[in-house]
Amino acid sequence: MTTLNILLVGGTGSIGRHVARVAQAAGHSIRILSRRGGGENTVVGDLTDPSTLVDAVRDIDAVVFTQGTHGDEAGYRDIDYGGVRGILEAIRDRPVRIAQMTAIGVTGRDGAFNRSNKAHDWKRRAERLVRASGHPYTIVRPAWFDYNADDQHELHFLQGDTRHAESPADGVIARAQIADVLVAALTSDAAVGKTLELVAERGPAQTDLDPLFAALAADVELDGAKDADNMPVDSEPADAIADLERIRALRG
């Protein structure tokens, strides 16, 4: 089995802690990005200060993004989006596998949540940076965390991001299973270049995720397969367009 040196971005959060456990159980080495450092397996780095990220990405084979913020638009822009941009710029053109967590409903632009803080728009722009980077990637959009029933663990990978209720009606998934999917994606050839919405239905969890990844359509250009065409790149803010061009240029 392939073992990886993995940087966990958001590794101290509620999903990141599960990712650390699952990755280590699979034999991978982990490095957890932390603003303060000092903990086991941590490396100091601040997502809002790109100059601090060069050492964090040194000698890594993979990165898992689970970072997130809550609050106003600036937080989503600087952490959810800016953190991805900063890590990709630090990696440059070195071959690194990426697993990125965003959110189910991320393409929904007209709901009250996105209207209040543009969180979905910035998460979607972060997805586009990953797709533009040229790195092998998998993007996972989980449903509502830990609302699943005790017998609700059968994983379903969806595409098209059609669930925009902004409530558990969109689907549910255990935090631990989000980690299982993110870590499995790092070593699955079938997962490369694909974006999925992750939900759980009644039934037992699958042990082999390759068939689920293999059944997915591959992404096209900058958006997920089957996503709504409701955020044209040429209508994006000038800074976001410039970021895409800069990330593309790092491919070499």
PDB file of C-alpha atoms in Angstrom:
ATOM      1  CA  MET A   1       0.000   0.000   0.000  1.00  0.00           C
ATOM      2  CA  THR A   2       1.138   3.532  -0.771  1.00  0.00           C
ATOM      3  CA  THR A   3       2.017   5.537   2.326  1.00  0.00           C
ATOM      4  CA  LEU A   4       2.053   9.312   2.227  1.00  0.00           C
ATOM      5  CA  ASN A   5       3.386  12.299   4.118  1.00  0.00           C
ATOM      6  CA  ILE A   6       0.170  14.287   4.545  1.00  0.00           C
ATOM      7  CA  LEU A   7      -0.301  17.920   5.537  1.00  0.00           C
ATOM      8  CA  LEU A   8      -3.611  18.449   7.329  1.00  0.00           C
ATOM      9  CA  VAL A   9      -4.985  21.946   6.855  1.00  0.00           C
ATOM     10  CA  GLY A  10      -7.698  22.271   9.457  1.00  0.00           C
ATOM     11  CA  GLY A  11      -6.262  19.316  11.304  1.00  0.00           C
ATOM     12  CA  THR A  12      -7.223  20.654  14.739  1.00  0.00           C
ATOM     13  CA  GLY A  13     -10.903  20.998  13.815  1.00  0.00           C
ATOM     14  CA  SER A  14     -13.774  18.563  14.290  1.00  0.00           C
ATOM     15  CA  ILE A  15     -13.238  16.846  10.923  1.00  0.00           C
ATOM     16  CA  GLY A  16      -9.473  17.229  10.909  1.00  0.00           C
ATOM     17  CA  ARG A  17      -9.062  15.251  14.117  1.00  0.00           C
ATOM     18  CA  HIS A  18     -10.885  12.327  12.514  1.00  0.00           C
ATOM     19  CA  VAL A  19      -8.717  12.661   9.394  1.00  0.00           C
ATOM     20  CA  ALA A  20      -5.579  12.476  11.537  1.00  0.00           C
ATOM     21  CA  ARG A  21      -6.814   9.290  13.215  1.00  0.00           C
ATOM     22  CA  VAL A  22      -7.846   7.603   9.962  1.00  0.00           C
ATOM     23  CA  ALA A  23      -4.660   8.607   8.133  1.00  0.00           C
ATOM     24  CA  GLN A  24      -2.405   7.288  10.875  1.00  0.00           C
ATOM     25  CA  ALA A  25      -4.387   4.042  11.101  1.00  0.00           C
ATOM     26  CA  ALA A  26      -3.784   3.607   7.364  1.00  0.00           C
ATOM     27  CA  GLY A  27      -0.031   3.953   7.880  1.00  0.00           C
ATOM     28  CA  HIS A  28       0.361   7.510   6.616  1.00  0.00           C
ATOM     29  CA  SER A  29       2.482  10.178   8.323  1.00  0.00           C
ATOM     30  CA  ILE A  30       0.703  13.395   9.243  1.00  0.00           C
ATOM     31  CA  ARG A  31       1.711  16.987   9.753  1.00  0.00           C
ATOM     32  CA  ILE A  32      -0.920  19.303  11.242  1.00  0.00           C
ATOM     33  CA  LEU A  33      -0.826  22.979  10.314  1.00  0.00           C
ATOM     34  CA  SER A  34      -1.181  25.145  13.410  1.00  0.00           C
ATOM     35  CA  ARG A  35      -0.824  28.862  13.989  1.00  0.00           C
ATOM     36  CA  ARG A  36       0.804  28.245  17.358  1.00  0.00           C
ATOM     37  CA  GLY A  37       2.462  24.850  16.977  1.00  0.00           C
ATOM     38  CA  GLY A  38       3.612  22.980  20.030  1.00  0.00           C
ATOM     39  CA  GLY A  39       1.326  19.972  19.681  1.00  0.00           C
ATOM     40  CA  GLU A  40       2.218  16.500  18.492  1.00  0.00           C
ATOM     41  CA  ASN A  41       2.902  16.333  14.737  1.00  0.00           C
ATOM     42  CA  THR A  42       2.260  20.062  14.309  1.00  0.00           C
ATOM     43  CA  VAL A  43       3.999  22.557  12.061  1.00  0.00           C
ATOM     44  CA  VAL A  44       3.623  26.304  12.472  1.00  0.00           C
ATOM     45  CA  GLY A  45       1.841  28.159   9.716  1.00  0.00           C
ATOM     46  CA  ASP A  46      -0.835  30.831   9.345  1.00  0.00           C
ATOM     47  CA  LEU A  47      -3.286  30.551   6.435  1.00  0.00           C
ATOM     48  CA  THR A  48      -3.578  34.332   6.314  1.00  0.00           C
ATOM     49  CA  ASP A  49       0.206  34.745   5.938  1.00  0.00           C
ATOM     50  CA  PRO A  50       1.523  32.863   2.869  1.00  0.00           C
ATOM     51  CA  SER A  51       5.134  33.483   3.875  1.00  0.00           C
ATOM     52  CA  THR A  52       4.653  31.058   6.799  1.00  0.00           C
ATOM     53  CA  LEU A  53       3.499  28.138   4.648  1.00  0.00           C
ATOM     54  CA  VAL A  54       6.675  27.218   2.758  1.00  0.00           C
ATOM     55  CA  ASP A  55       8.090  25.067   5.546  1.00  0.00           C
ATOM     56  CA  ALA A  56       4.689  23.491   6.180  1.00  0.00           C
ATOM     57  CA  VAL A  57       4.521  21.977   2.693  1.00  0.00           C
ATOM     58  CA  ARG A  58       8.137  20.842   2.542  1.00  0.00           C
ATOM     59  CA  ASP A  59       8.458  17.155   1.538  1.00  0.00           C
ATOM     60  CA  ILE A  60       4.727  16.437   1.643  1.00  0.00           C
ATOM     61  CA  ASP A  61       3.082  13.968  -0.749  1.00  0.00           C
ATOM     62  CA  ALA A  62      -0.499  15.037  -0.085  1.00  0.00           C
ATOM     63  CA  VAL A  63      -2.638  17.699   1.532  1.00  0.00           C
ATOM     64  CA  VAL A  64      -6.117  17.426   3.037  1.00  0.00           C
ATOM     65  CA  PHE A  65      -8.113  20.658   3.328  1.00  0.00           C
ATOM     66  CA  THR A  66     -10.774  20.633   6.043  1.00  0.00           C
ATOM     67  CA  GLN A  67     -10.343  24.195   7.297  1.00  0.00           C
ATOM     68  CA  GLY A  68     -13.380  26.374   7.688  1.00  0.00           C
ATOM     69  CA  THR A  69     -14.577  29.517   9.357  1.00  0.00           C
ATOM     70  CA  HIS A  70     -17.859  31.008  10.498  1.00  0.00           C
ATOM     71  CA  GLY A  71     -18.889  34.614  10.360  1.00  0.00           C
ATOM     72  CA  ASP A  72     -18.621  37.305   7.753  1.00  0.00           C
ATOM     73  CA  GLU A  73     -17.472  37.238   4.156  1.00  0.00           C
ATOM     74  CA  ALA A  74     -13.920  38.257   5.051  1.00  0.00           C
ATOM     75  CA  GLY A  75     -13.412  35.055   7.018  1.00  0.00           C
ATOM     76  CA  TYR A  76     -14.570  32.816   4.190  1.00  0.00           C
ATOM     77  CA  ARG A  77     -12.463  34.781   1.729  1.00  0.00           C
ATOM     78  CA  ASP A  78      -9.311  34.717   3.863  1.00  0.00           C
ATOM     79  CA  ILE A  79      -9.502  31.187   5.356  1.00  0.00           C
ATOM     80  CA  ASP A  80     -11.659  28.922   3.189  1.00  0.00           C
ATOM     81  CA  TYR A  81     -10.374  30.454  -0.048  1.00  0.00           C
ATOM     82  CA  GLY A  82      -7.186  32.282   0.851  1.00  0.00           C
ATOM     83  CA  GLY A  83      -5.824  29.294   2.753  1.00  0.00           C
ATOM     84  CA  VAL A  84      -6.146  27.068  -0.301  1.00  0.00           C
ATOM     85  CA  ARG A  85      -4.524  29.702  -2.499  1.00  0.00           C
ATOM     86  CA  GLY A  86      -1.606  30.108  -0.083  1.00  0.00           C
ATOM     87  CA  ILE A  87      -0.920  26.367   0.211  1.00  0.00           C
ATOM     88  CA  LEU A  88      -1.069  25.874  -3.561  1.00  0.00           C
ATOM     89  CA  GLU A  89       1.332  28.758  -4.078  1.00  0.00           C
ATOM     90  CA  ALA A  90       3.717  27.246  -1.523  1.00  0.00           C
ATOM     91  CA  ILE A  91       3.570  23.809  -3.182  1.00  0.00           C
ATOM     92  CA  ARG A  92       4.124  25.306  -6.638  1.00  0.00           C
ATOM     93  CA  ASP A  93       4.629  22.583  -9.270  1.00  0.00           C
ATOM     94  CA  ARG A  94       5.731  19.716  -7.008  1.00  0.00           C
ATOM     95  CA  PRO A  95       3.569  16.595  -7.380  1.00  0.00           C
ATOM     96  CA  VAL A  96       1.148  16.609  -4.444  1.00  0.00           C
ATOM     97  CA  ARG A  97      -2.176  14.774  -4.110  1.00  0.00           C
ATOM     98  CA  ILE A  98      -5.099  16.860  -2.813  1.00  0.00           C
ATOM     99  CA  ALA A  99      -8.307  15.982  -0.975  1.00  0.00           C
ATOM    100  CA  GLN A 100     -10.482  19.032  -0.353  1.00  0.00           C
ATOM    101  CA  MET A 101     -13.618  19.293   1.771  1.00  0.00           C
ATOM    102  CA  THR A 102     -16.135  22.022   0.987  1.00  0.00           C
ATOM    103  CA  ALA A 103     -19.909  21.613   1.541  1.00  0.00           C
ATOM    104  CA  ILE A 104     -23.060  20.227   0.001  1.00  0.00           C
ATOM    105  CA  GLY A 105     -25.058  23.019  -1.627  1.00  0.00           C
ATOM    106  CA  VAL A 106     -21.919  25.004  -2.418  1.00  0.00           C
ATOM    107  CA  THR A 107     -23.223  25.927  -5.883  1.00  0.00           C
ATOM    108  CA  GLY A 108     -26.385  27.414  -4.402  1.00  0.00           C
ATOM    109  CA  ARG A 109     -25.981  31.149  -4.654  1.00  0.00           C
ATOM    110  CA  ASP A 110     -29.488  32.453  -3.893  1.00  0.00           C
ATOM    111  CA  GLY A 111     -30.100  31.003  -0.425  1.00  0.00           C
ATOM    112  CA  ALA A 112     -30.161  33.143   2.683  1.00  0.00           C
ATOM    113  CA  PHE A 113     -26.853  31.760   3.944  1.00  0.00           C
ATOM    114  CA  ASN A 114     -24.836  32.654   0.856  1.00  0.00           C
ATOM    115  CA  ARG A 115     -26.560  35.996   0.475  1.00  0.00           C
ATOM    116  CA  SER A 116     -25.478  36.880   4.020  1.00  0.00           C
ATOM    117  CA  ASN A 117     -21.767  36.102   3.744  1.00  0.00           C
ATOM    118  CA  LYS A 118     -20.895  34.710   0.262  1.00  0.00           C
ATOM    119  CA  ALA A 119     -19.553  31.564   1.970  1.00  0.00           C
ATOM    120  CA  HIS A 120     -20.603  29.275  -0.881  1.00  0.00           C
ATOM    121  CA  ASP A 121     -19.095  31.546  -3.507  1.00  0.00           C
ATOM    122  CA  TRP A 122     -15.712  31.612  -1.751  1.00  0.00           C
ATOM    123  CA  LYS A 123     -15.705  27.851  -1.146  1.00  0.00           C
ATOM    124  CA  ARG A 124     -16.530  27.303  -4.808  1.00  0.00           C
ATOM    125  CA  ARG A 125     -13.706  29.607  -5.850  1.00  0.00           C
ATOM    126  CA  ALA A 126     -11.392  27.545  -3.631  1.00  0.00           C
ATOM    127  CA  GLU A 127     -12.534  24.411  -5.477  1.00  0.00           C
ATOM    128  CA  ARG A 128     -11.703  26.091  -8.763  1.00  0.00           C
ATOM    129  CA  LEU A 129      -8.187  26.880  -7.591  1.00  0.00           C
ATOM    130  CA  VAL A 130      -7.625  23.205  -6.820  1.00  0.00           C
ATOM    131  CA  ARG A 131      -8.928  22.152 -10.238  1.00  0.00           C
ATOM    132  CA  ALA A 132      -6.785  24.786 -11.953  1.00  0.00           C
ATOM    133  CA  SER A 133      -3.645  23.712 -10.099  1.00  0.00           C
ATOM    134  CA  GLY A 134      -3.019  20.604 -12.173  1.00  0.00           C
ATOM    135  CA  HIS A 135      -2.519  18.477  -9.063  1.00  0.00           C
ATOM    136  CA  PRO A 136      -4.393  15.171  -8.805  1.00  0.00           C
ATOM    137  CA  TYR A 137      -7.355  15.957  -6.567  1.00  0.00           C
ATOM    138  CA  THR A 138     -10.679  14.842  -5.154  1.00  0.00           C
ATOM    139  CA  ILE A 139     -13.243  17.337  -3.854  1.00  0.00           C
ATOM    140  CA  VAL A 140     -15.745  16.146  -1.238  1.00  0.00           C
ATOM    141  CA  ARG A 141     -18.875  18.136  -0.414  1.00  0.00           C
ATOM    142  CA  PRO A 142     -20.270  16.564   2.760  1.00  0.00           C
ATOM    143  CA  ALA A 143     -23.853  16.843   3.922  1.00  0.00           C
ATOM    144  CA  TRP A 144     -24.861  17.824   7.471  1.00  0.00           C
ATOM    145  CA  PHE A 145     -22.465  16.497  10.082  1.00  0.00           C
ATOM    146  CA  ASP A 146     -23.552  13.759  12.507  1.00  0.00           C
ATOM    147  CA  TYR A 147     -27.297  14.031  11.912  1.00  0.00           C
ATOM    148  CA  ASN A 148     -27.357  10.426  10.730  1.00  0.00           C
ATOM    149  CA  ALA A 149     -29.267   7.707  12.613  1.00  0.00           C
ATOM    150  CA  ASP A 150     -27.458   4.793  14.251  1.00  0.00           C
ATOM    151  CA  ASP A 151     -28.115   2.565  11.218  1.00  0.00           C
ATOM    152  CA  GLN A 152     -27.456   5.250   8.596  1.00  0.00           C
ATOM    153  CA  HIS A 153     -23.929   4.657   7.326  1.00  0.00           C
ATOM    154  CA  GLU A 154     -24.217   3.460   3.728  1.00  0.00           C
ATOM    155  CA  LEU A 155     -22.242   5.967   1.677  1.00  0.00           C
ATOM    156  CA  HIS A 156     -23.724   7.566  -1.420  1.00  0.00           C
ATOM    157  CA  PHE A 157     -21.660   9.731  -3.782  1.00  0.00           C
ATOM    158  CA  LEU A 158     -23.833  12.260  -5.644  1.00  0.00           C
ATOM    159  CA  GLN A 159     -23.052  14.794  -8.368  1.00  0.00           C
ATOM    160  CA  GLY A 160     -24.684  17.954  -9.660  1.00  0.00           C
ATOM    161  CA  ASP A 161     -25.096  19.563  -6.219  1.00  0.00           C
ATOM    162  CA  THR A 162     -28.875  19.790  -6.494  1.00  0.00           C
ATOM    163  CA  ARG A 163     -29.724  19.821  -2.769  1.00  0.00           C
ATOM    164  CA  HIS A 164     -30.095  23.400  -1.543  1.00  0.00           C
ATOM    165  CA  ALA A 165     -32.502  23.216   1.409  1.00  0.00           C
ATOM    166  CA  GLU A 166     -29.774  24.524   3.751  1.00  0.00           C
ATOM    167  CA  SER A 167     -30.907  21.991   6.374  1.00  0.00           C
ATOM    168  CA  PRO A 168     -30.381  18.269   7.114  1.00  0.00           C
ATOM    169  CA  ALA A 169     -32.988  17.657   4.411  1.00  0.00           C
ATOM    170  CA  ASP A 170     -30.017  18.006   2.057  1.00  0.00           C
ATOM    171  CA  GLY A 171     -28.529  14.839   3.534  1.00  0.00           C
ATOM    172  CA  VAL A 172     -26.542  13.688   6.538  1.00  0.00           C
ATOM    173  CA  ILE A 173     -23.140  12.119   7.152  1.00  0.00           C
ATOM    174  CA  ALA A 174     -21.007  11.204  10.159  1.00  0.00           C
ATOM    175  CA  ARG A 175     -17.851  13.226  10.690  1.00  0.00           C
ATOM    176  CA  ALA A 176     -15.830  10.019  10.955  1.00  0.00           C
ATOM    177  CA  GLN A 177     -17.071   8.895   7.546  1.00  0.00           C
ATOM    178  CA  ILE A 178     -16.101  12.195   5.947  1.00  0.00           C
ATOM    179  CA  ALA A 179     -12.569  11.454   7.139  1.00  0.00           C
ATOM    180  CA  ASP A 180     -12.750   7.919   5.740  1.00  0.00           C
ATOM    181  CA  VAL A 181     -13.631   9.256   2.288  1.00  0.00           C
ATOM    182  CA  LEU A 182     -11.019  12.031   2.285  1.00  0.00           C
ATOM    183  CA  VAL A 183      -8.214   9.659   3.260  1.00  0.00           C
ATOM    184  CA  ALA A 184      -9.336   6.910   0.871  1.00  0.00           C
ATOM    185  CA  ALA A 185      -9.389   9.426  -1.994  1.00  0.00           C
ATOM    186  CA  LEU A 186      -5.666  10.114  -1.589  1.00  0.00           C
ATOM    187  CA  THR A 187      -4.691   6.625  -2.775  1.00  0.00           C
ATOM    188  CA  SER A 188      -7.529   5.832  -5.176  1.00  0.00           C
ATOM    189  CA  ASP A 189      -6.808   6.222  -8.883  1.00  0.00           C
ATOM    190  CA  ALA A 190     -10.565   6.154  -9.475  1.00  0.00           C
ATOM    191  CA  ALA A 191     -11.017   9.275  -7.334  1.00  0.00           C
ATOM    192  CA  VAL A 192      -8.703  11.577  -9.303  1.00  0.00           C
ATOM    193  CA  GLY A 193     -10.279  14.619 -10.904  1.00  0.00           C
ATOM    194  CA  LYS A 194     -13.703  14.093  -9.369  1.00  0.00           C
ATOM    195  CA  THR A 195     -16.086  16.110  -7.211  1.00  0.00           C
ATOM    196  CA  LEU A 196     -18.865  14.553  -5.155  1.00  0.00           C
ATOM    197  CA  GLU A 197     -21.571  15.327  -2.638  1.00  0.00           C
ATOM    198  CA  LEU A 198     -21.341  12.893   0.275  1.00  0.00           C
ATOM    199  CA  VAL A 199     -24.411  11.581   2.092  1.00  0.00           C
ATOM    200  CA  ALA A 200     -25.282   8.494   4.113  1.00  0.00           C
ATOM    201  CA  GLU A 201     -28.428   6.367   3.815  1.00  0.00           C
ATOM    202  CA  ARG A 202     -29.719   3.485   5.914  1.00  0.00           C
ATOM    203  CA  GLY A 203     -27.420   0.495   5.719  1.00  0.00           C
ATOM    204  CA  PRO A 204     -23.887  -0.521   6.663  1.00  0.00           C
ATOM    205  CA  ALA A 205     -20.792   1.369   5.552  1.00  0.00           C
ATOM    206  CA  GLN A 206     -18.913   0.030   2.557  1.00  0.00           C
ATOM    207  CA  THR A 207     -15.327  -1.087   3.089  1.00  0.00           C
ATOM    208  CA  ASP A 208     -14.179  -0.611  -0.526  1.00  0.00           C
ATOM    209  CA  LEU A 209     -14.809   2.900  -1.874  1.00  0.00           C
ATOM    210  CA  ASP A 210     -13.156   2.435  -5.272  1.00  0.00           C
ATOM    211  CA  PRO A 211     -16.415   1.345  -6.982  1.00  0.00           C
ATOM    212  CA  LEU A 212     -18.122   4.482  -5.684  1.00  0.00           C
ATOM    213  CA  PHE A 213     -15.329   6.711  -6.979  1.00  0.00           C
ATOM    214  CA  ALA A 214     -15.210   4.842 -10.300  1.00  0.00           C
ATOM    215  CA  ALA A 215     -18.925   5.446 -10.949  1.00  0.00           C
ATOM    216  CA  LEU A 216     -18.477   9.233 -10.846  1.00  0.00           C
ATOM    217  CA  ALA A 217     -18.090  11.471 -13.882  1.00  0.00           C
ATOM    218  CA  ALA A 218     -14.824  13.385 -14.099  1.00  0.00           C
ATOM    219  CA  ASP A 219     -14.804  17.161 -13.708  1.00  0.00           C
ATOM    220  CA  VAL A 220     -14.633  19.388 -16.749  1.00  0.00           C
ATOM    221  CA  GLU A 221     -12.476  22.490 -16.640  1.00  0.00           C
ATOM    222  CA  LEU A 222     -13.060  24.534 -13.468  1.00  0.00           C
ATOM    223  CA  ASP A 223     -16.349  23.171 -12.141  1.00  0.00           C
ATOM    224  CA  GLY A 224     -17.597  19.872 -10.819  1.00  0.00           C
ATOM    225  CA  ALA A 225     -19.215  17.428 -13.201  1.00  0.00           C
ATOM    226  CA  LYS A 226     -22.916  18.280 -13.647  1.00  0.00           C
ATOM    227  CA  ASP A 227     -22.658  21.509 -11.591  1.00  0.00           C
ATOM    228  CA  ALA A 228     -25.019  24.340 -12.466  1.00  0.00           C
ATOM    229  CA  ASP A 229     -23.453  26.935 -14.760  1.00  0.00           C
ATOM    230  CA  ASN A 230     -24.384  29.827 -12.499  1.00  0.00           C
ATOM    231  CA  MET A 231     -21.021  31.441 -11.660  1.00  0.00           C
ATOM    232  CA  PRO A 232     -19.328  32.308 -14.975  1.00  0.00           C
ATOM    233  CA  VAL A 233     -15.586  32.731 -14.612  1.00  0.00           C
ATOM    234  CA  ASP A 234     -15.510  35.812 -16.813  1.00  0.00           C
ATOM    235  CA  SER A 235     -17.976  37.514 -14.447  1.00  0.00           C
ATOM    236  CA  GLU A 236     -15.877  36.807 -11.372  1.00  0.00           C
ATOM    237  CA  PRO A 237     -14.020  39.510  -9.396  1.00  0.00           C
ATOM    238  CA  ALA A 238     -10.770  40.551 -11.030  1.00  0.00           C
ATOM    239  CA  ASP A 239      -8.723  39.293  -8.066  1.00  0.00           C
ATOM    240  CA  ALA A 240     -10.268  35.819  -8.307  1.00  0.00           C
ATOM    241  CA  ILE A 241      -9.543  35.640 -12.037  1.00  0.00           C
ATOM    242  CA  ALA A 242      -5.945  36.730 -11.420  1.00  0.00           C
ATOM    243  CA  ASP A 243      -5.565  34.058  -8.745  1.00  0.00           C
ATOM    244  CA  LEU A 244      -6.733  31.361 -11.171  1.00  0.00           C
ATOM    245  CA  GLU A 245      -4.233  32.529 -13.771  1.00  0.00           C
ATOM    246  CA  ARG A 246      -1.412  32.566 -11.215  1.00  0.00           C
ATOM    247  CA  ILE A 247      -2.226  29.070  -9.940  1.00  0.00           C
ATOM    248  CA  ARG A 248      -2.414  27.719 -13.492  1.00  0.00           C
ATOM    249  CA  ALA A 249       0.979  29.268 -14.254  1.00  0.00           C
ATOM    250  CA  LEU A 250       2.580  27.312 -11.386  1.00  0.00           C
ATOM    251  CA  ARG A 251       2.096  24.067 -13.330  1.00  0.00           C
ATOM    252  CA  GLY A 252       5.338  24.838 -15.133  1.00  0.00           C
TER     253      GLY A 252
END
